[in-house]
PDB file of C-alpha atoms in Angstrom:
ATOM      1  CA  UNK J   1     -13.909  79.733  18.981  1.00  0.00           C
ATOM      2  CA  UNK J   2     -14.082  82.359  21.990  1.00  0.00           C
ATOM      3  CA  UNK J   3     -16.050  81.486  24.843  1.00  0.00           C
ATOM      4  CA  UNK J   4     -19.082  82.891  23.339  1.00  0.00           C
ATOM      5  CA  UNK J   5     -19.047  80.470  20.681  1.00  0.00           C
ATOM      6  CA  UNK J   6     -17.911  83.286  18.135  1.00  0.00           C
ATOM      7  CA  UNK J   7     -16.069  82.350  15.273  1.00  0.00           C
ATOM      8  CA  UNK J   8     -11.786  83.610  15.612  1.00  0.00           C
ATOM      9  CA  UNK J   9     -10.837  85.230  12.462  1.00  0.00           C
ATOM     10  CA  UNK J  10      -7.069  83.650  11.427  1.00  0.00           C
ATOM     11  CA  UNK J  11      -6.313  84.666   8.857  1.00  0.00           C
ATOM     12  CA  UNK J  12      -3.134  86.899   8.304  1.00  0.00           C
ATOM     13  CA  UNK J  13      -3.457  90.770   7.885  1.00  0.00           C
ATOM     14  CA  UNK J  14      -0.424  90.935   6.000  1.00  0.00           C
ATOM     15  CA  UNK J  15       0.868  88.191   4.165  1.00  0.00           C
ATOM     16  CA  UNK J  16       4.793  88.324   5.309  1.00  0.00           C
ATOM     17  CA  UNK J  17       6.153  85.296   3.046  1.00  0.00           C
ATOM     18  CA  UNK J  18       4.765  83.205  -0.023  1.00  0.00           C
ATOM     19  CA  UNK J  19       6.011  79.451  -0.559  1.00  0.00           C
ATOM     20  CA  UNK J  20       5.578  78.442  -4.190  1.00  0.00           C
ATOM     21  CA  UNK J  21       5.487  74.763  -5.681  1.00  0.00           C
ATOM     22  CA  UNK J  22       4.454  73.084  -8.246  1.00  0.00           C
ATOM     23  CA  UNK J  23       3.327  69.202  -8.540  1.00  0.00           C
ATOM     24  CA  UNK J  24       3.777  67.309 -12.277  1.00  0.00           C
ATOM     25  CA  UNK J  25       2.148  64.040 -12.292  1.00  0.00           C
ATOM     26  CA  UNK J  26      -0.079  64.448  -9.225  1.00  0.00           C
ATOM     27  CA  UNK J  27       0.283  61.624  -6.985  1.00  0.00           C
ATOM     28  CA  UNK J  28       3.015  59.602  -9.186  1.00  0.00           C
ATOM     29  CA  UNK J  29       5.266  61.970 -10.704  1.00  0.00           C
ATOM     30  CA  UNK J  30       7.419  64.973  -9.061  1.00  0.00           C
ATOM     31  CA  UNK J  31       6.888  67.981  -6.962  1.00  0.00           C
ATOM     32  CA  UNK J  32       9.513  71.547  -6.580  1.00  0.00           C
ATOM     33  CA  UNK J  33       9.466  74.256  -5.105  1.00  0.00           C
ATOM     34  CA  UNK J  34      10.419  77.698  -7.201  1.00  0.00           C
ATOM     35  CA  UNK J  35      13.376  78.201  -5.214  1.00  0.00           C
ATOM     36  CA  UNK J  36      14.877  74.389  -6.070  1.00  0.00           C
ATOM     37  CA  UNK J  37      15.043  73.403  -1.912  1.00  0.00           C
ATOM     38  CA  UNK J  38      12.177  70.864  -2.828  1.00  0.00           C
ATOM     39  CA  UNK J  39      12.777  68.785  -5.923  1.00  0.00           C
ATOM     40  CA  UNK J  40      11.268  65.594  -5.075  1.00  0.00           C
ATOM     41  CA  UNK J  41       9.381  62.383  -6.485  1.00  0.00           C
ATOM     42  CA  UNK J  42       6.099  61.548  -5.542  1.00  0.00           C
ATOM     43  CA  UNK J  43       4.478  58.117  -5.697  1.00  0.00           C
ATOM     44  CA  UNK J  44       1.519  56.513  -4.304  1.00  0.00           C
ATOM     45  CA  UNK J  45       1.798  54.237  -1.106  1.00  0.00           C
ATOM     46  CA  UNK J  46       1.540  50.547  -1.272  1.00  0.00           C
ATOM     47  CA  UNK J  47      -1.541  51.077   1.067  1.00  0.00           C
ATOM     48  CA  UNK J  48      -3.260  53.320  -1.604  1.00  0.00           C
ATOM     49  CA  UNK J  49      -1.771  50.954  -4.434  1.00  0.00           C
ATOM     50  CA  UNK J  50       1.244  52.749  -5.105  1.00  0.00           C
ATOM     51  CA  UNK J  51       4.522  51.068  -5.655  1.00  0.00           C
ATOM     52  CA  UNK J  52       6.003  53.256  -2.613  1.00  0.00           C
ATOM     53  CA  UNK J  53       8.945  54.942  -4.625  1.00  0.00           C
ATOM     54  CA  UNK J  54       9.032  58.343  -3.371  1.00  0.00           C
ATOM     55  CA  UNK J  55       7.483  60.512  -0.900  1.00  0.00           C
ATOM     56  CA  UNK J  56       3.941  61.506  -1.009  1.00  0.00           C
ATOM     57  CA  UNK J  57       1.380  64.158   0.036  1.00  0.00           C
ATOM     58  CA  UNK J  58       0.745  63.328   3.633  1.00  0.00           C
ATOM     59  CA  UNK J  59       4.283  62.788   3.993  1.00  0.00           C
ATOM     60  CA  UNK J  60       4.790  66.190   3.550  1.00  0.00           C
ATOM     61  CA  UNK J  61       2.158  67.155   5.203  1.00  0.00           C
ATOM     62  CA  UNK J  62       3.266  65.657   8.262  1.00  0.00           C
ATOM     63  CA  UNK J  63       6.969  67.159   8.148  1.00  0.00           C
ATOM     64  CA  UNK J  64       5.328  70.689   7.175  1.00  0.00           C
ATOM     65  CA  UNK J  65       2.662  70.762  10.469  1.00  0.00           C
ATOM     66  CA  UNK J  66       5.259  68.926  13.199  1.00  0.00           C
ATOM     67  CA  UNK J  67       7.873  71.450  12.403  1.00  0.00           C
ATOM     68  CA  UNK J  68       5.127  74.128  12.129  1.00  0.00           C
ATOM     69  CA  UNK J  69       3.879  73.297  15.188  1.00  0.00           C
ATOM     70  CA  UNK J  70       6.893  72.377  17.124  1.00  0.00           C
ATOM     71  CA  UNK J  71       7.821  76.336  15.939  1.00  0.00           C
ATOM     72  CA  UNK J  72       4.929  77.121  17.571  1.00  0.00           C
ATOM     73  CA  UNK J  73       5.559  75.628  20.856  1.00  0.00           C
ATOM     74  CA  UNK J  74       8.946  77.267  21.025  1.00  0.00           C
ATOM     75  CA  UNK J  75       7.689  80.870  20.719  1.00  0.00           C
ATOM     76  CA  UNK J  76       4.931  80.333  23.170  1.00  0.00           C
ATOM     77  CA  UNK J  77       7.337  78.592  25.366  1.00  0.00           C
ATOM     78  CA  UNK J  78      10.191  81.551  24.885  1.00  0.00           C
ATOM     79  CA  UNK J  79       7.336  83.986  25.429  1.00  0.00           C
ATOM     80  CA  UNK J  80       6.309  82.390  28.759  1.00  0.00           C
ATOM     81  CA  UNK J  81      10.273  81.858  29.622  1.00  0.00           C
ATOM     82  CA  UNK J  82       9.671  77.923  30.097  1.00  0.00           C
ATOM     83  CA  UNK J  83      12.948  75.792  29.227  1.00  0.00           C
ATOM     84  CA  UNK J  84      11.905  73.386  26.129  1.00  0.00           C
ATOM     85  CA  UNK J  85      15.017  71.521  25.803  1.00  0.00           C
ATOM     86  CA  UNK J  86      14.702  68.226  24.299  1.00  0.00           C
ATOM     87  CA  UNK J  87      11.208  69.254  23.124  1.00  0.00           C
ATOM     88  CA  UNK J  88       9.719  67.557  19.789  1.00  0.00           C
ATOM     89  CA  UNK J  89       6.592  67.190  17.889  1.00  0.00           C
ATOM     90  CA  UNK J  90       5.795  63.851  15.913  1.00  0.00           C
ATOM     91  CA  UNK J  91       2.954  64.186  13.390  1.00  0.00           C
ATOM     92  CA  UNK J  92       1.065  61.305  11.746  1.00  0.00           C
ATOM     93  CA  UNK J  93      -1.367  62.257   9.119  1.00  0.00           C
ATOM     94  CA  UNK J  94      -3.910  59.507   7.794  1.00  0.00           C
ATOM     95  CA  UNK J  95      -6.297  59.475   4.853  1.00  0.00           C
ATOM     96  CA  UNK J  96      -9.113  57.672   3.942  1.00  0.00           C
ATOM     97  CA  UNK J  97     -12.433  57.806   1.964  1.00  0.00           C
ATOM     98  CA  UNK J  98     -15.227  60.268   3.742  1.00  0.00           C
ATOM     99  CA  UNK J  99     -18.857  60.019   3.606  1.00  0.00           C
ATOM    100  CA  UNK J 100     -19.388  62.195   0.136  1.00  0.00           C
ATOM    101  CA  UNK J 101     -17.732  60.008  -1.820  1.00  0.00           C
ATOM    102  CA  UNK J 102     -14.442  61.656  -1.360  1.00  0.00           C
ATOM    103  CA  UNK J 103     -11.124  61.785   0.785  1.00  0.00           C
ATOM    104  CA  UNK J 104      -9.956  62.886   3.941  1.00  0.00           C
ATOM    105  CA  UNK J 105      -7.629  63.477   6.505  1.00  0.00           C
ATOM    106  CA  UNK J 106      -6.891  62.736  10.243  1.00  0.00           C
ATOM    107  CA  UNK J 107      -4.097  64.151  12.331  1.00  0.00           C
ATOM    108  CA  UNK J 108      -2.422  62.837  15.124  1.00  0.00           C
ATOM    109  CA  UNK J 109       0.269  64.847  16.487  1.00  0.00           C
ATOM    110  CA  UNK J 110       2.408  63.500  19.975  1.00  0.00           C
ATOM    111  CA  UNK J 111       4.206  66.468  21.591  1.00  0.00           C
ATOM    112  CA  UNK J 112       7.213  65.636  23.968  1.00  0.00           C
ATOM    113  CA  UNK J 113       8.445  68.623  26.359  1.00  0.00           C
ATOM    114  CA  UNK J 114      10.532  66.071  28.488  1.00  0.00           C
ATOM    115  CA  UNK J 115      11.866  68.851  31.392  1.00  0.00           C
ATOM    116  CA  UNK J 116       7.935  70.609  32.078  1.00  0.00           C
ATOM    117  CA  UNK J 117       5.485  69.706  34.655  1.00  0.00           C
ATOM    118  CA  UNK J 118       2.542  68.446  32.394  1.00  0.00           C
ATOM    119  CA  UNK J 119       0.185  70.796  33.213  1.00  0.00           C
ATOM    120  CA  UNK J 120       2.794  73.607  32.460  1.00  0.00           C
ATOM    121  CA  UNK J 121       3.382  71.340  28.840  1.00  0.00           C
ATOM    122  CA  UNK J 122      -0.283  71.050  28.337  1.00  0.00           C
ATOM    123  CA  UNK J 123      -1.603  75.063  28.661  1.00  0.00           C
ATOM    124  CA  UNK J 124       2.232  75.602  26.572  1.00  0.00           C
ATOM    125  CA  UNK J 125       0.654  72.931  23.829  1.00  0.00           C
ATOM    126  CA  UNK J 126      -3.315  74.629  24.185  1.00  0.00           C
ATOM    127  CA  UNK J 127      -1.285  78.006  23.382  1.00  0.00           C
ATOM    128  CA  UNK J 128       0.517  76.281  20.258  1.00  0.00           C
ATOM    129  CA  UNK J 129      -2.716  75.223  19.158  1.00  0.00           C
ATOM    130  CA  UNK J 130      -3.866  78.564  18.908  1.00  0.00           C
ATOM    131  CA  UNK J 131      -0.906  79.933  17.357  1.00  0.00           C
ATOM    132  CA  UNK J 132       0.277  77.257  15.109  1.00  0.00           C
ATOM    133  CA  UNK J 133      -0.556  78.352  10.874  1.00  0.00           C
ATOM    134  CA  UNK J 134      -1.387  74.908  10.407  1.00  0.00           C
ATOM    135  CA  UNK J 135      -3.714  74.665  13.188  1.00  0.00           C
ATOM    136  CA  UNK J 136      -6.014  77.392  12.620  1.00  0.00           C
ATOM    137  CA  UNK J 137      -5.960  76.311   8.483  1.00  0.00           C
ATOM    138  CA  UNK J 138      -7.244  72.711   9.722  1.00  0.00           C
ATOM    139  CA  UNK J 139      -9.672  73.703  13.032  1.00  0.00           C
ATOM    140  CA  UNK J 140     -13.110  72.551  12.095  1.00  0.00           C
ATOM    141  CA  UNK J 141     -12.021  70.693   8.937  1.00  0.00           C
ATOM    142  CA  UNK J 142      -9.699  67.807  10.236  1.00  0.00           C
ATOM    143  CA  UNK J 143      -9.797  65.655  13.140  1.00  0.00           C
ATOM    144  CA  UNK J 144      -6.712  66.828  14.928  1.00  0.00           C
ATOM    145  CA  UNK J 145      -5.548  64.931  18.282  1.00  0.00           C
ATOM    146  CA  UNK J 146      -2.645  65.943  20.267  1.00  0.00           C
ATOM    147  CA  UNK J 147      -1.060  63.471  22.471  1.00  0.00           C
ATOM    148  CA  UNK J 148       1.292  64.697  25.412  1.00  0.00           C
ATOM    149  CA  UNK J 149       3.944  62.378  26.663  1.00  0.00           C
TER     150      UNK J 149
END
């Protein structure tokens, strides 16, 4: 949102690179990507009354937005010429049942820029925020928290 409550349009102008997977089984069976770098098995979690035996959705959802974002902390970091050595980003994604008899997620993501002043690291994470894909695909539709340490 700007700061006259206007909606920010996000979405690409050009669309630069396409990822393509495909899931067999859903939630217990196998996901893979068309170029073979993801050929994995899913299975549900104990906590969702899975045996456990494989990765699963939020799984990869957490790997795919803390190395998105953590991407986008570098460039705004490299644009601003700030030193983020020994930087990481640590996502935990949670699901749960939602009020319309469905599912949702939660985000948690916990930033570490060890070597920045932390008001330096927290206008360098604000600016991630803005920039990061996954961000702007989950603003307004997941609870996202970002914790600085």
């Amino acid at each position: 949102m700007t700061a006259e409550g206007t909606a920010v349009d996000t979405r690409p102008t050009k669309i630069t690179y396409v990822a393509e997977a495909t899931a067999h089984g859903g939630r217990d069976g196998f996901v893979s990507s068309q170029d073979g770098q993801i050929d994995l098995k899913v299975a549900m979690p104990p906590e969702l009354g899975g045996d456990g035996n494989g990765t699963n959705p939020e799984q990869l959802f957490a790997a795919g937005y803390s190395s998105c974002f953590h991407n986008a902390l570098i460039l705004v970091g490299n644009r601003e010429g700030y030193d983020l050595t020994g930087s990481t980003v640590a996502a935990k994604v949670g699901i749960g049942p939602n009020k319309h008899r469905g599912y949702g997620l939660a985000v948690a993501l916990s930033v570490s820029l060890p070597v920045l002043d932390p008001d330096i690291a927290a206008k360098l994470v604000d600016a991630a925020h803005d920039v990061c894909p996954y961000s702007n695909a989950t603003r307004g539709n997941i609870d996202v928290t970002i914790l600085l340490g």
